[in-house]
Amino acid sequence: MSQPESPLFANATILEAVTRQNYPAATLYVVATPIGNVCDISLRALHLLSLADVVACEDTRNTAQLMTRYGLHKPLLAAHQHNEREVSDKIIARLRAGERVALVSDAGTPAVSDPGAKIVDAVRLAGLQVSPLPGASAAISALSASGLVHDRFYFVGFLPSKAGQRDSLLQSLPAVAATLIFYEAPHRIVDSTLAMLAAFGPGRKVVFARELTKLFEEIHRCTLGEAAAWLTADTHREKGEYVVLIEAAAETAEDDQLEAKRILSVLLKECSVKQAASLAAQITGQKKNALYQLALQLKGQVSDEDDNQ
Ligand code: SAM
């Protein structure tokens, strides 16, 4: 049976639209690549990669593999988290010589929990052009399929690997009135989920978006109270890449936090952080731990104000 003609590549109008566009020289192009499915790359991204003089990439082997799939062969320049500052100088020199430089990471959008931001910063500081070629991002893909309805989202990214720092960051989030988006490694998914349960309580909805766009993609929605059982019910779930989303706090939680801030600000003028958190917990009925973290933040602000008086 003959294959149906691809509507994309048979369509001269689309090809013409891609190639007709202006891709100025002496520009750094930040190019999104697939997060799992090799087909998730835009036509513009492919065209730009074919025009680029050099491709700066997180891992030259991964990028070479992707480029080969599309019949592209370009000089590659390693640009990873350990050499972003040094490689920026090389990229700036190439841009000043009038080259087009493409910047890619191993997966998804560069500079989003990936190397790239320092390079873009340096190129901008040098007064040179930077242009994005948008495409896949695990965070936005997961959000779009989560069904968590809210106008705002808050991208947290990876949690700190140390438990103390992780817990204190989580304690600062329960009242945030926005869908929360986390990236997590499979070997930490159960521990982090238990830490989220401790911070947010068992009733909060959570979505696990695992292996997006890949063969074994799974998107599961439950409450944090049910989450550990789901994660441990299948050993495959200890593997793969995860985006974790937590439903936004109800708007009233934002009001509660404003009230807690008001009360803590008064108490902190007279009491220690610990006493203020304890009294505020009795007055508001909110969790002492979360109030303690809030009091610590406010204490910094109160002493700054005192210093300025
Ligand atoms: N720059 C990328 C982006 O735009 O999404 C993110 C890179 S970050 C180093 C890698 C993390 O993104 C993984 O640990 C995982 O949390 C998430 N991720 C990447 N690909 C994914 C996928 N296919 N499914 C679920 N999560 C993914």
Short mmCIF file of N, CA, C and O in Angstrom, two decimals, residues 128-211:
data_model
loop_
_atom_site.label_atom_id
_atom_site.label_comp_id
_atom_site.label_asym_id
_atom_site.label_seq_id
_atom_site.Cartn_x
_atom_site.Cartn_y
_atom_site.Cartn_z
N LEU A 128 24.32 41.95 21.02
CA LEU A 128 24.01 41.14 19.83
C LEU A 128 22.58 40.60 19.91
O LEU A 128 21.99 40.53 20.99
N GLN A 129 22.08 40.17 18.77
CA GLN A 129 20.69 39.72 18.66
C GLN A 129 20.50 38.29 19.16
O GLN A 129 21.33 37.42 18.85
N VAL A 130 19.37 38.05 19.86
CA VAL A 130 19.00 36.68 20.25
C VAL A 130 17.56 36.46 19.79
O VAL A 130 16.71 37.33 19.99
N SER A 131 17.29 35.32 19.19
CA SER A 131 15.93 35.06 18.70
C SER A 131 15.51 33.63 19.06
O SER A 131 16.28 32.69 18.84
N PRO A 132 14.32 33.45 19.63
CA PRO A 132 13.89 32.09 20.00
C PRO A 132 13.21 31.37 18.86
O PRO A 132 12.47 31.97 18.07
N LEU A 133 13.45 30.06 18.75
CA LEU A 133 12.64 29.21 17.87
C LEU A 133 11.88 28.27 18.79
O LEU A 133 12.42 27.27 19.25
N PRO A 134 10.63 28.60 19.09
CA PRO A 134 9.90 27.90 20.15
C PRO A 134 9.54 26.47 19.78
O PRO A 134 9.48 26.11 18.61
N GLY A 135 9.32 25.69 20.82
CA GLY A 135 8.94 24.28 20.60
C GLY A 135 8.67 23.61 21.92
O GLY A 135 8.16 24.23 22.86
N ALA A 136 9.07 22.34 22.00
CA ALA A 136 8.68 21.52 23.16
C ALA A 136 9.27 22.05 24.46
O ALA A 136 10.41 22.50 24.52
N SER A 137 8.46 21.97 25.50
CA SER A 137 8.93 22.18 26.87
C SER A 137 8.10 21.24 27.74
O SER A 137 6.87 21.21 27.63
N ALA A 138 8.79 20.48 28.59
CA ALA A 138 8.07 19.49 29.40
C ALA A 138 7.04 20.17 30.30
O ALA A 138 5.93 19.66 30.48
N ALA A 139 7.41 21.32 30.87
CA ALA A 139 6.51 22.00 31.81
C ALA A 139 5.19 22.38 31.14
O ALA A 139 4.10 22.10 31.65
N ILE A 140 5.30 23.03 29.99
CA ILE A 140 4.09 23.53 29.31
C ILE A 140 3.28 22.36 28.74
O ILE A 140 2.05 22.37 28.78
N SER A 141 3.98 21.34 28.25
CA SER A 141 3.25 20.17 27.73
C SER A 141 2.44 19.53 28.86
O SER A 141 1.26 19.20 28.68
N ALA A 142 3.08 19.36 30.02
CA ALA A 142 2.39 18.73 31.15
C ALA A 142 1.22 19.59 31.61
O ALA A 142 0.12 19.09 31.86
N LEU A 143 1.46 20.89 31.70
CA LEU A 143 0.39 21.80 32.15
C LEU A 143 -0.81 21.71 31.22
O LEU A 143 -1.96 21.64 31.66
N SER A 144 -0.53 21.66 29.92
CA SER A 144 -1.63 21.69 28.95
C SER A 144 -2.49 20.44 29.03
O SER A 144 -3.67 20.47 28.69
N ALA A 145 -1.91 19.33 29.49
CA ALA A 145 -2.68 18.08 29.54
C ALA A 145 -3.10 17.73 30.97
O ALA A 145 -3.65 16.66 31.20
N SER A 146 -2.86 18.63 31.92
CA SER A 146 -3.12 18.29 33.33
C SER A 146 -4.60 18.43 33.71
O SER A 146 -5.07 17.77 34.62
N GLY A 147 -5.29 19.33 33.06
CA GLY A 147 -6.67 19.59 33.47
C GLY A 147 -6.75 20.35 34.78
O GLY A 147 -7.83 20.47 35.36
N LEU A 148 -5.64 20.86 35.26
CA LEU A 148 -5.69 21.71 36.46
C LEU A 148 -6.05 23.12 35.99
O LEU A 148 -5.28 23.74 35.26
N VAL A 149 -7.22 23.54 36.41
CA VAL A 149 -7.76 24.78 35.84
C VAL A 149 -7.35 25.97 36.70
O VAL A 149 -7.75 26.07 37.86
N HIS A 150 -6.54 26.83 36.16
CA HIS A 150 -6.19 28.07 36.85
C HIS A 150 -5.56 29.02 35.85
O HIS A 150 -4.92 28.59 34.90
N ASP A 151 -5.72 30.33 36.08
CA ASP A 151 -5.16 31.29 35.13
C ASP A 151 -3.66 31.44 35.27
O ASP A 151 -2.98 31.92 34.37
N ARG A 152 -3.15 31.08 36.45
CA ARG A 152 -1.71 31.30 36.68
C ARG A 152 -0.99 30.00 36.94
O ARG A 152 -1.58 29.06 37.48
N PHE A 153 0.29 29.97 36.59
CA PHE A 153 1.12 28.84 37.02
C PHE A 153 2.46 29.36 37.52
O PHE A 153 2.88 30.47 37.17
N TYR A 154 3.09 28.55 38.35
CA TYR A 154 4.34 28.94 38.98
C TYR A 154 5.32 27.79 38.73
O TYR A 154 5.13 26.69 39.24
N PHE A 155 6.34 28.07 37.91
CA PHE A 155 7.31 27.03 37.56
C PHE A 155 8.39 26.99 38.64
O PHE A 155 9.17 27.92 38.77
N VAL A 156 8.40 25.90 39.42
CA VAL A 156 9.40 25.75 40.48
C VAL A 156 10.65 25.07 39.92
O VAL A 156 11.76 25.34 40.34
N GLY A 157 10.47 24.17 38.95
CA GLY A 157 11.61 23.42 38.41
C GLY A 157 12.05 22.34 39.38
O GLY A 157 11.22 21.79 40.12
N PHE A 158 13.35 22.06 39.40
CA PHE A 158 13.86 21.01 40.29
C PHE A 158 13.90 21.49 41.74
O PHE A 158 14.32 22.63 41.99
N LEU A 159 13.50 20.63 42.65
CA LEU A 159 13.63 20.93 44.09
C LEU A 159 15.10 20.75 44.49
O LEU A 159 15.81 19.95 43.88
N PRO A 160 15.54 21.44 45.54
CA PRO A 160 16.92 21.21 46.01
C PRO A 160 17.09 19.74 46.41
O PRO A 160 16.14 19.10 46.89
N SER A 161 18.32 19.20 46.23
CA SER A 161 18.50 17.77 46.55
C SER A 161 18.61 17.53 48.05
O SER A 161 18.31 16.44 48.52
N LYS A 162 19.02 18.55 48.82
CA LYS A 162 19.10 18.35 50.28
C LYS A 162 17.70 18.45 50.89
O LYS A 162 16.97 19.42 50.62
N ALA A 163 17.38 17.46 51.75
CA ALA A 163 16.01 17.37 52.28
C ALA A 163 15.59 18.65 53.01
O ALA A 163 14.46 19.12 52.86
N GLY A 164 16.52 19.22 53.81
CA GLY A 164 16.17 20.42 54.59
C GLY A 164 15.78 21.57 53.68
O GLY A 164 14.75 22.24 53.90
N GLN A 165 16.61 21.80 52.64
CA GLN A 165 16.33 22.92 51.72
C GLN A 165 15.06 22.64 50.92
O GLN A 165 14.26 23.54 50.67
N ARG A 166 14.89 21.38 50.51
CA ARG A 166 13.68 21.00 49.76
C ARG A 166 12.44 21.30 50.61
O ARG A 166 11.50 21.94 50.15
N ASP A 167 12.46 20.84 51.89
CA ASP A 167 11.28 21.00 52.74
C ASP A 167 10.99 22.47 53.00
O ASP A 167 9.84 22.89 53.02
N SER A 168 12.07 23.25 53.18
CA SER A 168 11.77 24.65 53.48
C SER A 168 11.22 25.37 52.25
O SER A 168 10.33 26.21 52.37
N LEU A 169 11.68 24.98 51.04
CA LEU A 169 11.08 25.57 49.83
C LEU A 169 9.60 25.14 49.73
O LEU A 169 8.71 25.97 49.49
N LEU A 170 9.34 23.85 49.97
CA LEU A 170 7.95 23.37 49.86
C LEU A 170 7.04 24.08 50.87
O LEU A 170 5.91 24.42 50.56
N GLN A 171 7.57 24.32 52.08
CA GLN A 171 6.76 24.98 53.11
C GLN A 171 6.35 26.39 52.70
O GLN A 171 5.38 26.94 53.23
N SER A 172 7.10 26.98 51.76
CA SER A 172 6.77 28.35 51.37
C SER A 172 5.71 28.38 50.26
O SER A 172 5.29 29.45 49.83
N LEU A 173 5.27 27.20 49.78
CA LEU A 173 4.42 27.18 48.58
C LEU A 173 2.92 26.91 48.77
O LEU A 173 2.14 27.22 47.86
N PRO A 174 2.50 26.32 49.91
CA PRO A 174 1.08 25.90 49.95
C PRO A 174 0.06 27.00 49.70
O PRO A 174 -1.02 26.74 49.21
N ALA A 175 0.41 28.25 50.02
CA ALA A 175 -0.61 29.30 49.84
C ALA A 175 -0.52 29.98 48.47
O ALA A 175 -1.28 30.89 48.18
N VAL A 176 0.39 29.53 47.61
CA VAL A 176 0.54 30.18 46.30
C VAL A 176 -0.69 29.88 45.43
O VAL A 176 -1.02 28.71 45.19
N ALA A 177 -1.34 30.94 44.98
CA ALA A 177 -2.57 30.75 44.19
C ALA A 177 -2.22 30.62 42.70
O ALA A 177 -2.54 31.47 41.88
N ALA A 178 -1.52 29.55 42.37
CA ALA A 178 -1.13 29.26 40.99
C ALA A 178 -0.83 27.77 40.93
O ALA A 178 -0.35 27.20 41.92
N THR A 179 -1.08 27.16 39.77
CA THR A 179 -0.68 25.75 39.60
C THR A 179 0.84 25.68 39.72
O THR A 179 1.56 26.47 39.11
N LEU A 180 1.33 24.74 40.53
CA LEU A 180 2.77 24.62 40.75
C LEU A 180 3.34 23.55 39.83
O LEU A 180 2.76 22.46 39.71
N ILE A 181 4.47 23.84 39.21
CA ILE A 181 5.07 22.87 38.28
C ILE A 181 6.49 22.54 38.74
O ILE A 181 7.32 23.45 38.92
N PHE A 182 6.72 21.25 38.95
CA PHE A 182 8.03 20.78 39.39
C PHE A 182 8.61 19.83 38.34
O PHE A 182 7.87 19.08 37.70
N TYR A 183 9.94 19.83 38.21
CA TYR A 183 10.65 18.77 37.49
C TYR A 183 11.22 17.83 38.55
O TYR A 183 11.65 18.29 39.62
N GLU A 184 11.20 16.53 38.29
CA GLU A 184 11.77 15.61 39.28
C GLU A 184 12.42 14.41 38.61
O GLU A 184 11.98 13.93 37.57
N ALA A 185 13.52 13.97 39.23
CA ALA A 185 14.23 12.79 38.73
C ALA A 185 13.55 11.55 39.29
O ALA A 185 13.03 11.58 40.42
N PRO A 186 13.55 10.44 38.54
CA PRO A 186 12.80 9.25 38.98
C PRO A 186 13.28 8.68 40.32
O PRO A 186 12.46 8.23 41.11
N HIS A 187 14.60 8.80 40.61
CA HIS A 187 15.06 8.20 41.87
C HIS A 187 14.64 9.02 43.08
O HIS A 187 14.79 8.57 44.21
N ARG A 188 14.11 10.22 42.86
CA ARG A 188 13.67 11.04 43.99
C ARG A 188 12.16 11.22 44.04
O ARG A 188 11.64 11.88 44.93
N ILE A 189 11.45 10.62 43.07
CA ILE A 189 10.04 10.97 42.92
C ILE A 189 9.22 10.61 44.17
O ILE A 189 8.37 11.37 44.61
N VAL A 190 9.51 9.43 44.77
CA VAL A 190 8.70 9.02 45.92
C VAL A 190 9.00 9.93 47.12
O VAL A 190 8.07 10.46 47.75
N ASP A 191 10.27 10.15 47.41
CA ASP A 191 10.64 11.02 48.55
C ASP A 191 10.06 12.42 48.39
O ASP A 191 9.52 13.00 49.33
N SER A 192 10.19 12.97 47.18
CA SER A 192 9.70 14.34 46.97
C SER A 192 8.18 14.38 47.12
O SER A 192 7.63 15.35 47.65
N THR A 193 7.52 13.32 46.65
CA THR A 193 6.05 13.31 46.76
C THR A 193 5.64 13.25 48.23
O THR A 193 4.68 13.92 48.64
N LEU A 194 6.38 12.49 49.04
CA LEU A 194 6.05 12.42 50.46
C LEU A 194 6.29 13.78 51.13
O LEU A 194 5.52 14.20 51.99
N ALA A 195 7.35 14.46 50.69
CA ALA A 195 7.62 15.79 51.23
C ALA A 195 6.51 16.76 50.81
O ALA A 195 6.10 17.63 51.59
N MET A 196 6.00 16.60 49.59
CA MET A 196 4.89 17.46 49.13
C MET A 196 3.63 17.18 49.96
O MET A 196 2.89 18.08 50.34
N LEU A 197 3.43 15.88 50.25
CA LEU A 197 2.26 15.50 51.07
C LEU A 197 2.35 16.20 52.43
O LEU A 197 1.36 16.75 52.93
N ALA A 198 3.55 16.19 53.04
CA ALA A 198 3.72 16.82 54.36
C ALA A 198 3.46 18.32 54.26
O ALA A 198 2.88 18.92 55.16
N ALA A 199 3.88 18.94 53.15
CA ALA A 199 3.74 20.40 53.04
C ALA A 199 2.33 20.83 52.65
O ALA A 199 1.84 21.85 53.14
N PHE A 200 1.67 20.09 51.75
CA PHE A 200 0.40 20.55 51.18
C PHE A 200 -0.82 19.85 51.77
O PHE A 200 -1.94 20.27 51.55
N GLY A 201 -0.59 18.70 52.44
CA GLY A 201 -1.71 17.95 52.99
C GLY A 201 -2.28 16.97 51.98
O GLY A 201 -2.02 17.09 50.77
N PRO A 202 -3.06 15.97 52.47
CA PRO A 202 -3.49 14.86 51.60
C PRO A 202 -4.56 15.22 50.57
O PRO A 202 -4.74 14.50 49.59
N GLY A 203 -5.24 16.35 50.75
CA GLY A 203 -6.39 16.63 49.87
C GLY A 203 -6.02 17.31 48.57
O GLY A 203 -6.82 17.37 47.63
N ARG A 204 -4.81 17.86 48.48
CA ARG A 204 -4.44 18.66 47.29
C ARG A 204 -4.27 17.75 46.08
O ARG A 204 -3.65 16.69 46.17
N LYS A 205 -4.83 18.18 44.93
CA LYS A 205 -4.70 17.38 43.69
C LYS A 205 -3.28 17.46 43.16
O LYS A 205 -2.64 18.53 43.20
N VAL A 206 -2.80 16.33 42.62
CA VAL A 206 -1.47 16.29 42.02
C VAL A 206 -1.58 15.58 40.67
O VAL A 206 -2.43 14.69 40.50
N VAL A 207 -0.76 16.00 39.72
CA VAL A 207 -0.72 15.32 38.42
C VAL A 207 0.72 14.88 38.17
O VAL A 207 1.66 15.68 38.33
N PHE A 208 0.88 13.61 37.83
CA PHE A 208 2.19 13.09 37.44
C PHE A 208 2.17 12.95 35.91
O PHE A 208 1.35 12.21 35.37
N ALA A 209 3.06 13.69 35.25
CA ALA A 209 3.17 13.58 33.79
C ALA A 209 4.50 12.88 33.51
O ALA A 209 5.56 13.48 33.68
N ARG A 210 4.42 11.61 33.16
CA ARG A 210 5.63 10.78 33.06
C ARG A 210 5.89 10.40 31.60
O ARG A 210 4.97 10.05 30.87
N GLU A 211 7.14 10.53 31.19
CA GLU A 211 7.56 10.09 29.84
C GLU A 211 6.71 10.72 28.73
O GLU A 211 6.30 10.04 27.78
#
